Amino acid sequence: MKIIKTSATLLCLAIGTLTFAQGRVLSKDEAIELALRNNFDIKVARNEVKIADNNQGVLNSGYLPSITATAGADYNRDDSTIEFPGQLNEDGSPRPDQDLYKAEAQRYSSALNVNYTLFDGLGRFYNYKRLKEQYQLSELQARETIENTLLQLFSVYFEVARLTENKNVLQEALEISMQRITRAEYAFEYGQNTKLDILNAQVDVTNDSINLLNTQQQLRNAKRDLNVVLNRNLDASFEVDTLITFIPKLRLEELIAQAELNNVAVLQSERSLAINEYDIKVNKSGYLPTVGLTGTYGWNLNQSAPSAFFPGTNNETWNFGLGASLTWNIFDGGGTTVRVKNSRIAYENQELLKEQVKLQVDRDIRNALDIYENRLNIYRIQEQNVITNQNNFERSREQFQLGRITSIEFRQAQINLLNAQTNKNLAKYDAKLAELQLLQLTGQLLNIEL
């Protein structure tokens, strides 16, 4: 009875108390939707796109005029005494001093100034085109972030799925080991075996319980990792979809054939090349003149204080003016020439980088396809291996129940089946992840039903 109680305790620990709450199934589509809506990296990438969108707008183009308004006010107050030394009145008396107290003067002004660059050597035109290309590049960079995040998402999602299936396999193995204890105890009571068989079964139950507990812990950690990617409550309970389907070979070949047109790294190199081309044209604009227009509309009011000789005056003025200017920097010390030469060199470098990216992408696709096909073949082999070991285990169980093989031989058949099942789970998700990595290289990761 003591042996039975010990075994029951192990079973409760492995299956009961440490089995976390089951939640609803989190499908792959739901996981993608949550990641696209909540993931921090994706949010930052989308904000970068918004900044690039603002930069490419007409308000940042230089095509609009600048309008400034100015206003001013001045106030002066003078207290003065004017003396007339040696001057006499008509009656011959000395001319008295004249005091001016609180002689106030005020000046008010306001103006509206308009400046517009009519022509700047086409610099702003090409800069505007450059900003458009920069916006498209930022969209591609955001797409790359999304693709990398989805790969990270499915790497964790498939790890949760693998550990879920391993947990089920280990639970089944533990239940079989528990049944062995019961059988060994009854056989011992009837004198059909020794206590050694019971002890062996206990050891196997202990090992199976520990393996199950460790897998449960790994599963809980993996679920928290997935919740971090989805940016939601770390304690959110859920299950995952363990069904895996693979893309047909013909469809995959079509996607690979179009990879150069869709790969995000190749597209980014093309946009960068276009930006460098506009840089050359922007720098060349320094060779041409700049033509500008100006306009002014203003109002002035002067209120002068009376003096000893003149009365005070009020002078109000309205003015309107138009002007045009032409500036041509005929020689700037060679700065424009250096900038044009450097931008051309940068363009040549970008062309080389584009060719390098194409070559690397072609290599990466070939490697990824080779890895995918190899892992897919391994998965097919592991599937057959599970069937073989399942048949071997069933026959071993029959022979064990008939007493024709030992518990050690039966345990070895059980371990072989357990290893085959966990290896198949690993091979299945490795193959699917390799397929997703191949899809990313073809530029179709966001367009395929998973």
Tab-separated table of C-alpha atoms in Angstrom:
chain	number	residue	atom	x	y	z
A	1	MET	CA	0.000	0.000	0.000
A	2	LYS	CA	2.894	2.350	0.691
A	3	ILE	CA	4.174	1.805	-2.827
A	4	ILE	CA	0.766	2.604	-4.276
A	5	LYS	CA	0.525	5.842	-2.274
A	6	THR	CA	3.986	6.955	-3.416
A	7	SER	CA	3.111	6.331	-7.033
A	8	ALA	CA	-0.174	8.189	-6.717
A	9	THR	CA	1.647	11.165	-5.230
A	10	LEU	CA	4.049	11.297	-8.175
A	11	LEU	CA	1.156	11.127	-10.609
A	12	CYS	CA	-0.662	13.983	-8.873
A	13	LEU	CA	2.449	16.136	-8.896
A	14	ALA	CA	3.114	15.529	-12.566
A	15	ILE	CA	-0.398	15.754	-13.921
A	16	GLY	CA	-2.566	17.462	-11.345
A	17	THR	CA	-1.110	20.248	-9.265
A	18	LEU	CA	1.410	21.561	-11.797
A	19	THR	CA	-0.775	21.387	-14.887
A	20	PHE	CA	-1.632	24.999	-15.678
A	21	ALA	CA	-5.087	26.159	-16.578
A	22	GLN	CA	-6.226	25.368	-20.070
A	23	GLY	CA	-7.358	28.259	-22.266
A	24	ARG	CA	-8.949	28.645	-25.646
A	25	VAL	CA	-6.996	27.828	-28.759
A	26	LEU	CA	-4.938	30.723	-30.116
A	27	SER	CA	-4.939	30.149	-33.867
A	28	LYS	CA	-2.075	31.165	-36.122
A	29	ASP	CA	-4.194	33.863	-37.777
A	30	GLU	CA	-5.159	35.296	-34.387
A	31	ALA	CA	-1.519	35.303	-33.301
A	32	ILE	CA	-0.547	37.194	-36.475
A	33	GLU	CA	-3.353	39.708	-35.938
A	34	LEU	CA	-2.332	40.326	-32.324
A	35	ALA	CA	1.323	40.738	-33.281
A	36	LEU	CA	0.534	43.191	-36.070
A	37	ARG	CA	-1.628	45.219	-33.707
A	38	ASN	CA	0.362	45.081	-30.466
A	39	ASN	CA	4.024	44.210	-31.061
A	40	PHE	CA	6.369	47.005	-29.955
A	41	ASP	CA	8.826	46.674	-32.847
A	42	ILE	CA	6.021	46.847	-35.395
A	43	LYS	CA	4.537	49.921	-33.718
A	44	VAL	CA	7.905	51.686	-33.835
A	45	ALA	CA	8.369	50.743	-37.502
A	46	ARG	CA	4.943	52.131	-38.388
A	47	ASN	CA	5.747	55.386	-36.613
A	48	GLU	CA	8.924	55.658	-38.698
A	49	VAL	CA	6.767	55.299	-41.804
A	50	LYS	CA	4.534	58.113	-40.551
A	51	ILE	CA	7.586	60.350	-40.142
A	52	ALA	CA	8.699	59.562	-43.698
A	53	ASP	CA	5.165	60.274	-44.912
A	54	ASN	CA	5.252	63.677	-43.248
A	55	ASN	CA	8.636	64.400	-44.817
A	56	GLN	CA	7.431	63.622	-48.328
A	57	GLY	CA	4.463	66.011	-48.114
A	58	VAL	CA	4.163	69.348	-49.867
A	59	LEU	CA	4.724	71.187	-46.578
A	60	ASN	CA	8.301	69.886	-46.589
A	61	SER	CA	8.912	70.314	-50.324
A	62	GLY	CA	10.175	73.910	-50.453
A	63	TYR	CA	7.590	74.756	-53.109
A	64	LEU	CA	5.470	76.911	-50.826
A	65	PRO	CA	6.303	80.565	-50.069
A	66	SER	CA	7.338	81.804	-46.669
A	67	ILE	CA	5.222	84.547	-45.081
A	68	THR	CA	6.376	86.518	-42.062
A	69	ALA	CA	4.589	89.231	-40.122
A	70	THR	CA	6.392	91.872	-38.093
A	71	ALA	CA	5.132	94.541	-35.745
A	72	GLY	CA	6.791	97.102	-33.520
A	73	ALA	CA	6.066	99.964	-31.165
A	74	ASP	CA	8.385	102.659	-29.710
A	75	TYR	CA	7.646	105.199	-27.010
A	76	ASN	CA	9.840	108.149	-25.926
A	77	ARG	CA	9.271	110.867	-23.316
A	78	ASP	CA	11.643	113.847	-22.962
A	79	ASP	CA	11.903	116.451	-20.223
A	80	SER	CA	14.204	119.256	-21.377
A	81	THR	CA	15.153	122.853	-20.714
A	82	ILE	CA	16.236	125.095	-23.591
A	83	GLU	CA	18.398	128.114	-22.777
A	84	PHE	CA	18.988	131.154	-25.030
A	85	PRO	CA	22.182	132.733	-23.802
A	86	GLY	CA	22.779	136.291	-25.140
A	87	GLN	CA	19.351	136.483	-26.787
A	88	LEU	CA	17.027	139.385	-25.943
A	89	ASN	CA	13.382	139.975	-26.317
A	90	GLU	CA	12.045	142.950	-28.313
A	91	ASP	CA	11.883	144.962	-25.140
A	92	GLY	CA	15.568	144.313	-24.499
A	93	SER	CA	15.038	141.852	-21.668
A	94	PRO	CA	16.924	138.535	-21.644
A	95	ARG	CA	15.006	135.780	-23.405
A	96	PRO	CA	13.757	133.335	-20.736
A	97	ASP	CA	14.534	129.612	-20.683
A	98	GLN	CA	11.886	127.306	-22.162
A	99	ASP	CA	10.929	124.081	-20.358
A	100	LEU	CA	9.495	121.106	-22.247
A	101	TYR	CA	7.891	118.669	-19.860
A	102	LYS	CA	6.502	115.247	-20.911
A	103	ALA	CA	7.317	115.630	-24.561
A	104	GLU	CA	6.041	112.288	-25.844
A	105	ALA	CA	6.854	110.625	-29.165
A	106	GLN	CA	5.379	107.304	-30.400
A	107	ARG	CA	6.116	105.083	-33.374
A	108	TYR	CA	4.083	102.102	-34.553
A	109	SER	CA	4.829	99.781	-37.455
A	110	SER	CA	3.626	96.506	-38.959
A	111	ALA	CA	4.501	94.628	-42.121
A	112	LEU	CA	3.723	91.466	-44.022
A	113	ASN	CA	6.671	89.953	-45.963
A	114	VAL	CA	6.405	87.243	-48.599
A	115	ASN	CA	9.408	85.358	-50.020
A	116	TYR	CA	9.171	82.783	-52.762
A	117	THR	CA	11.908	80.906	-54.570
A	118	LEU	CA	10.869	80.783	-58.194
A	119	PHE	CA	13.795	78.664	-59.363
A	120	ASP	CA	16.657	77.072	-57.441
A	121	GLY	CA	18.387	75.044	-60.120
A	122	LEU	CA	15.808	72.189	-59.769
A	123	GLY	CA	17.261	71.312	-56.374
A	124	ARG	CA	13.955	71.221	-54.557
A	125	PHE	CA	12.323	69.271	-57.402
A	126	TYR	CA	14.812	66.425	-57.122
A	127	ASN	CA	14.826	66.633	-53.349
A	128	TYR	CA	11.051	66.224	-53.427
A	129	LYS	CA	11.493	63.113	-55.600
A	130	ARG	CA	14.146	61.882	-53.194
A	131	LEU	CA	11.772	62.195	-50.237
A	132	LYS	CA	9.213	60.128	-52.136
A	133	GLU	CA	11.805	57.387	-52.578
A	134	GLN	CA	12.766	57.691	-48.906
A	135	TYR	CA	9.144	57.107	-47.952
A	136	GLN	CA	9.010	53.952	-50.059
A	137	LEU	CA	12.254	52.793	-48.476
A	138	SER	CA	10.799	53.329	-44.996
A	139	GLU	CA	7.785	51.227	-45.981
A	140	LEU	CA	10.117	48.432	-47.055
A	141	GLN	CA	12.037	48.735	-43.796
A	142	ALA	CA	8.771	48.474	-41.880
A	143	ARG	CA	7.857	45.427	-43.946
A	144	GLU	CA	11.207	43.853	-43.081
A	145	THR	CA	10.534	44.477	-39.385
A	146	ILE	CA	7.109	42.872	-39.706
A	147	GLU	CA	8.540	39.839	-41.493
A	148	ASN	CA	11.258	39.384	-38.859
A	149	THR	CA	8.694	39.766	-36.088
A	150	LEU	CA	6.428	37.145	-37.658
A	151	LEU	CA	9.349	34.743	-37.926
A	152	GLN	CA	10.085	35.374	-34.258
A	153	LEU	CA	6.397	34.893	-33.488
A	154	PHE	CA	6.208	31.514	-35.206
A	155	SER	CA	9.501	30.366	-33.783
A	156	VAL	CA	7.966	30.782	-30.303
A	157	TYR	CA	4.498	29.619	-31.407
A	158	PHE	CA	5.908	26.364	-32.807
A	159	GLU	CA	7.981	25.874	-29.674
A	160	VAL	CA	4.773	26.065	-27.625
A	161	ALA	CA	3.137	23.597	-30.019
A	162	ARG	CA	6.102	21.203	-29.834
A	163	LEU	CA	6.209	21.279	-26.038
A	164	THR	CA	2.425	20.805	-25.920
A	165	GLU	CA	2.687	17.631	-27.975
A	166	ASN	CA	5.693	16.465	-25.965
A	167	LYS	CA	3.734	17.023	-22.775
A	168	ASN	CA	0.911	14.830	-24.081
A	169	VAL	CA	3.393	12.129	-25.060
A	170	LEU	CA	5.055	12.233	-21.644
A	171	GLN	CA	1.691	12.108	-19.870
A	172	GLU	CA	0.827	8.977	-21.826
A	173	ALA	CA	4.207	7.455	-20.987
A	174	LEU	CA	3.655	8.223	-17.288
A	175	GLU	CA	0.236	6.580	-17.335
A	176	ILE	CA	1.730	3.459	-18.908
A	177	SER	CA	4.429	3.378	-16.235
A	178	MET	CA	1.768	3.740	-13.542
A	179	GLN	CA	-0.070	0.769	-15.009
A	180	ARG	CA	3.179	-1.212	-14.823
A	181	ILE	CA	3.404	-0.530	-11.097
A	182	THR	CA	-0.126	-1.780	-10.550
A	183	ARG	CA	0.543	-4.911	-12.614
A	184	ALA	CA	3.852	-5.545	-10.849
A	185	GLU	CA	2.221	-5.194	-7.421
A	186	TYR	CA	-0.551	-7.662	-8.256
A	187	ALA	CA	1.982	-10.094	-9.737
A	188	PHE	CA	4.116	-9.765	-6.611
A	189	GLU	CA	1.120	-10.509	-4.367
A	190	TYR	CA	0.460	-13.702	-6.298
A	191	GLY	CA	4.126	-14.651	-6.316
A	192	GLN	CA	4.620	-14.295	-10.064
A	193	ASN	CA	7.612	-11.892	-9.819
A	194	THR	CA	9.987	-10.306	-7.363
A	195	LYS	CA	9.921	-6.950	-5.697
A	196	LEU	CA	12.655	-5.883	-8.115
A	197	ASP	CA	10.040	-5.518	-10.853
A	198	ILE	CA	8.080	-3.137	-8.632
A	199	LEU	CA	11.181	-1.091	-7.867
A	200	ASN	CA	12.075	-0.892	-11.570
A	201	ALA	CA	8.576	0.352	-12.346
A	202	GLN	CA	8.860	2.927	-9.571
A	203	VAL	CA	12.121	4.209	-10.991
A	204	ASP	CA	10.515	4.583	-14.409
A	205	VAL	CA	7.535	6.444	-12.912
A	206	THR	CA	9.916	8.798	-11.144
A	207	ASN	CA	11.876	9.489	-14.325
A	208	ASP	CA	8.701	9.977	-16.364
A	209	SER	CA	7.302	12.339	-13.711
A	210	ILE	CA	10.453	14.460	-13.691
A	211	ASN	CA	10.499	14.630	-17.494
A	212	LEU	CA	6.867	15.692	-17.501
A	213	LEU	CA	7.438	18.345	-14.831
A	214	ASN	CA	10.387	19.785	-16.759
A	215	THR	CA	8.399	19.877	-19.988
A	216	GLN	CA	5.499	21.607	-18.239
A	217	GLN	CA	7.897	24.236	-16.912
A	218	GLN	CA	9.401	24.778	-20.364
A	219	LEU	CA	5.912	25.075	-21.809
A	220	ARG	CA	4.906	27.740	-19.302
A	221	ASN	CA	8.059	29.717	-20.112
A	222	ALA	CA	7.446	29.399	-23.860
A	223	LYS	CA	3.894	30.688	-23.443
A	224	ARG	CA	5.183	33.720	-21.580
A	225	ASP	CA	7.674	34.309	-24.390
A	226	LEU	CA	4.805	34.224	-26.875
A	227	ASN	CA	2.780	36.669	-24.775
A	228	VAL	CA	5.754	39.056	-24.818
A	229	VAL	CA	5.857	38.948	-28.632
A	230	LEU	CA	2.099	39.587	-28.685
A	231	ASN	CA	2.429	42.352	-26.051
A	232	ARG	CA	-0.285	41.077	-23.763
A	233	ASN	CA	-0.741	39.799	-20.216
A	234	LEU	CA	2.043	37.338	-19.398
A	235	ASP	CA	-0.413	35.138	-17.502
A	236	ALA	CA	-2.881	34.890	-20.392
A	237	SER	CA	-3.878	31.232	-20.734
A	238	PHE	CA	-4.203	29.647	-24.159
A	239	GLU	CA	-3.549	26.585	-26.263
A	240	VAL	CA	-2.047	26.577	-29.752
A	241	ASP	CA	-2.921	24.896	-33.008
A	242	THR	CA	-0.618	21.901	-33.555
A	243	LEU	CA	-1.844	21.173	-37.088
A	244	ILE	CA	0.837	21.835	-39.692
A	245	THR	CA	0.427	21.957	-43.470
A	246	PHE	CA	3.156	22.467	-46.037
A	247	ILE	CA	3.015	24.408	-49.298
A	248	PRO	CA	2.910	22.228	-52.433
A	249	LYS	CA	6.224	21.948	-54.227
A	250	LEU	CA	4.978	23.464	-57.505
A	251	ARG	CA	3.620	26.513	-55.705
A	252	LEU	CA	6.897	26.924	-53.833
A	253	GLU	CA	8.858	26.797	-57.092
A	254	GLU	CA	6.677	29.595	-58.502
A	255	LEU	CA	7.386	31.780	-55.496
A	256	ILE	CA	11.122	31.138	-55.717
A	257	ALA	CA	11.128	32.089	-59.406
A	258	GLN	CA	9.680	35.518	-58.502
A	259	ALA	CA	11.935	36.079	-55.492
A	260	GLU	CA	14.059	38.820	-57.085
A	261	LEU	CA	10.927	40.887	-57.721
A	262	ASN	CA	9.621	40.542	-54.162
A	263	ASN	CA	12.561	40.084	-51.807
A	264	VAL	CA	12.601	42.989	-49.372
A	265	ALA	CA	16.406	43.313	-49.311
A	266	VAL	CA	16.569	43.579	-53.125
A	267	LEU	CA	13.740	46.120	-53.168
A	268	GLN	CA	15.482	48.205	-50.498
A	269	SER	CA	18.702	48.246	-52.511
A	270	GLU	CA	16.755	49.487	-55.551
A	271	ARG	CA	15.163	52.301	-53.566
A	272	SER	CA	18.539	53.269	-52.101
A	273	LEU	CA	19.971	53.379	-55.618
A	274	ALA	CA	17.188	55.725	-56.724
A	275	ILE	CA	17.871	57.965	-53.716
A	276	ASN	CA	21.566	58.155	-54.644
A	277	GLU	CA	20.611	59.080	-58.198
A	278	TYR	CA	18.537	62.000	-56.948
A	279	ASP	CA	21.407	63.037	-54.676
A	280	ILE	CA	23.532	63.587	-57.781
A	281	LYS	CA	20.868	65.790	-59.346
A	282	VAL	CA	20.307	67.745	-56.143
A	283	ASN	CA	24.023	68.519	-55.908
A	284	LYS	CA	24.163	69.518	-59.582
A	285	SER	CA	21.575	72.217	-58.898
A	286	GLY	CA	24.407	74.195	-57.273
A	287	TYR	CA	25.691	75.004	-60.775
A	288	LEU	CA	22.504	76.911	-61.670
A	289	PRO	CA	21.218	80.306	-60.485
A	290	THR	CA	18.483	80.965	-57.947
A	291	VAL	CA	15.604	83.296	-58.751
A	292	GLY	CA	13.468	84.661	-55.937
A	293	LEU	CA	10.463	86.947	-55.530
A	294	THR	CA	9.700	89.159	-52.553
A	295	GLY	CA	6.666	91.169	-51.554
A	296	THR	CA	6.048	93.604	-48.696
A	297	TYR	CA	2.977	95.332	-47.375
A	298	GLY	CA	3.381	97.597	-44.346
A	299	TRP	CA	1.934	100.350	-42.181
A	300	ASN	CA	3.786	102.969	-40.108
A	301	LEU	CA	2.579	105.681	-37.734
A	302	ASN	CA	4.919	108.312	-36.278
A	303	GLN	CA	3.684	110.651	-33.571
A	304	SER	CA	6.377	113.234	-32.750
A	305	ALA	CA	6.341	115.482	-29.718
A	306	PRO	CA	6.322	119.312	-30.106
A	307	SER	CA	9.686	121.053	-29.806
A	308	ALA	CA	10.745	124.551	-29.029
A	309	PHE	CA	10.551	125.502	-32.686
A	310	PHE	CA	8.051	123.059	-34.282
A	311	PRO	CA	4.675	121.737	-33.254
A	312	GLY	CA	4.093	117.992	-32.877
A	313	THR	CA	3.136	115.924	-35.961
A	314	ASN	CA	1.346	112.655	-36.793
A	315	ASN	CA	2.626	110.826	-39.877
A	316	GLU	CA	0.828	107.664	-41.108
A	317	THR	CA	2.270	105.689	-44.037
A	318	TRP	CA	1.046	102.660	-46.001
A	319	ASN	CA	3.552	100.972	-48.304
A	320	PHE	CA	3.523	98.114	-50.800
A	321	GLY	CA	6.575	96.696	-52.557
A	322	LEU	CA	7.526	93.919	-54.977
A	323	GLY	CA	10.995	92.679	-55.823
A	324	ALA	CA	12.883	90.025	-57.696
A	325	SER	CA	16.384	88.720	-57.192
A	326	LEU	CA	18.781	86.484	-59.069
A	327	THR	CA	21.702	84.833	-57.338
A	328	TRP	CA	24.254	82.817	-59.236
A	329	ASN	CA	27.146	81.348	-57.354
A	330	ILE	CA	29.475	81.198	-60.314
A	331	PHE	CA	32.327	79.717	-58.301
A	332	ASP	CA	32.018	78.453	-54.731
A	333	GLY	CA	35.577	77.308	-54.297
A	334	GLY	CA	34.865	73.909	-55.857
A	335	GLY	CA	32.449	72.725	-53.163
A	336	THR	CA	29.646	71.889	-55.615
A	337	THR	CA	32.021	69.956	-57.865
A	338	VAL	CA	33.273	67.870	-54.937
A	339	ARG	CA	29.737	67.108	-53.789
A	340	VAL	CA	28.709	65.991	-57.290
A	341	LYS	CA	31.771	63.742	-57.626
A	342	ASN	CA	31.196	62.186	-54.216
A	343	SER	CA	27.509	61.560	-54.920
A	344	ARG	CA	28.446	59.805	-58.167
A	345	ILE	CA	30.888	57.584	-56.299
A	346	ALA	CA	28.177	56.842	-53.730
A	347	TYR	CA	25.860	55.883	-56.596
A	348	GLU	CA	28.475	53.492	-57.991
A	349	ASN	CA	28.910	51.955	-54.529
A	350	GLN	CA	25.172	51.474	-54.235
A	351	GLU	CA	25.120	49.719	-57.608
A	352	LEU	CA	27.802	47.335	-56.337
A	353	LEU	CA	25.851	46.775	-53.118
A	354	LYS	CA	22.731	46.007	-55.116
A	355	GLU	CA	24.563	43.332	-57.097
A	356	GLN	CA	26.004	41.968	-53.863
A	357	VAL	CA	22.546	41.807	-52.272
A	358	LYS	CA	21.149	39.970	-55.295
A	359	LEU	CA	23.929	37.418	-55.141
A	360	GLN	CA	23.526	36.942	-51.388
A	361	VAL	CA	19.763	36.594	-51.662
A	362	ASP	CA	20.159	33.993	-54.417
A	363	ARG	CA	22.592	32.094	-52.191
A	364	ASP	CA	20.317	32.385	-49.154
A	365	ILE	CA	17.327	31.091	-51.133
A	366	ARG	CA	19.280	28.088	-52.396
A	367	ASN	CA	20.534	27.333	-48.887
A	368	ALA	CA	17.077	27.824	-47.371
A	369	LEU	CA	15.488	25.553	-49.983
A	370	ASP	CA	18.108	22.882	-49.345
A	371	ILE	CA	17.589	23.135	-45.581
A	372	TYR	CA	13.811	23.004	-46.008
A	373	GLU	CA	13.873	19.942	-48.249
A	374	ASN	CA	16.305	18.198	-45.907
A	375	ARG	CA	14.175	18.915	-42.837
A	376	LEU	CA	11.030	17.887	-44.675
A	377	ASN	CA	12.636	14.563	-45.584
A	378	ILE	CA	13.729	14.090	-41.983
A	379	TYR	CA	10.161	14.742	-40.869
A	380	ARG	CA	8.806	12.130	-43.297
A	381	ILE	CA	11.368	9.631	-42.018
A	382	GLN	CA	10.474	10.433	-38.400
A	383	GLU	CA	6.788	9.918	-39.191
A	384	GLN	CA	7.558	6.429	-40.458
A	385	ASN	CA	9.836	5.844	-37.492
A	386	VAL	CA	6.957	6.603	-35.115
A	387	ILE	CA	4.758	4.071	-36.910
A	388	THR	CA	7.502	1.443	-36.683
A	389	ASN	CA	8.152	2.096	-33.002
A	390	GLN	CA	4.416	2.175	-32.260
A	391	ASN	CA	4.023	-1.274	-33.765
A	392	ASN	CA	7.089	-2.496	-31.893
A	393	PHE	CA	5.740	-1.108	-28.634
A	394	GLU	CA	2.322	-2.707	-29.060
A	395	ARG	CA	3.896	-6.102	-29.761
A	396	SER	CA	6.262	-5.636	-26.803
A	397	ARG	CA	3.333	-4.818	-24.536
A	398	GLU	CA	1.543	-7.960	-25.615
A	399	GLN	CA	4.662	-10.030	-24.979
A	400	PHE	CA	5.222	-8.320	-21.606
A	401	GLN	CA	1.671	-9.050	-20.503
A	402	LEU	CA	2.208	-12.683	-21.463
A	403	GLY	CA	5.443	-12.725	-19.487
A	404	ARG	CA	7.621	-13.490	-22.486
A	405	ILE	CA	9.872	-10.408	-22.159
A	406	THR	CA	11.277	-8.634	-19.128
A	407	SER	CA	10.233	-5.222	-17.829
A	408	ILE	CA	13.596	-3.860	-18.980
A	409	GLU	CA	12.906	-4.928	-22.566
A	410	PHE	CA	9.416	-3.462	-22.365
A	411	ARG	CA	10.795	-0.193	-20.973
A	412	GLN	CA	13.304	0.005	-23.811
A	413	ALA	CA	10.487	-0.324	-26.356
A	414	GLN	CA	8.596	2.431	-24.512
A	415	ILE	CA	11.649	4.721	-24.519
A	416	ASN	CA	12.202	4.080	-28.219
A	417	LEU	CA	8.618	5.095	-28.944
A	418	LEU	CA	8.891	8.163	-26.722
A	419	ASN	CA	12.078	9.298	-28.473
A	420	ALA	CA	10.543	8.691	-31.897
A	421	GLN	CA	7.463	10.766	-31.032
A	422	THR	CA	9.421	13.719	-29.622
A	423	ASN	CA	11.872	13.607	-32.548
A	424	LYS	CA	8.962	13.667	-34.967
A	425	ASN	CA	7.495	16.706	-33.192
A	426	LEU	CA	10.835	18.502	-33.402
A	427	ALA	CA	11.298	17.596	-37.086
A	428	LYS	CA	7.769	18.763	-37.953
A	429	TYR	CA	8.153	22.262	-36.552
A	430	ASP	CA	11.749	22.599	-37.754
A	431	ALA	CA	10.552	21.860	-41.290
A	432	LYS	CA	7.698	24.382	-41.048
A	433	LEU	CA	9.987	27.084	-39.680
A	434	ALA	CA	12.447	26.413	-42.509
A	435	GLU	CA	9.563	26.836	-44.956
A	436	LEU	CA	8.656	30.200	-43.416
A	437	GLN	CA	12.267	31.364	-43.649
A	438	LEU	CA	12.243	30.388	-47.319
A	439	LEU	CA	8.980	32.293	-47.821
A	440	GLN	CA	10.528	35.396	-46.268
A	441	LEU	CA	13.404	35.249	-48.749
A	442	THR	CA	10.940	34.981	-51.624
A	443	GLY	CA	9.102	38.033	-50.302
A	444	GLN	CA	5.846	36.129	-49.804
A	445	LEU	CA	5.748	35.600	-46.051
A	446	LEU	CA	2.934	38.155	-45.633
A	447	ASN	CA	0.908	36.826	-48.570
A	448	ILE	CA	0.627	33.100	-47.801
A	449	GLU	CA	-2.010	31.324	-45.747
A	450	LEU	CA	-0.267	29.594	-42.869
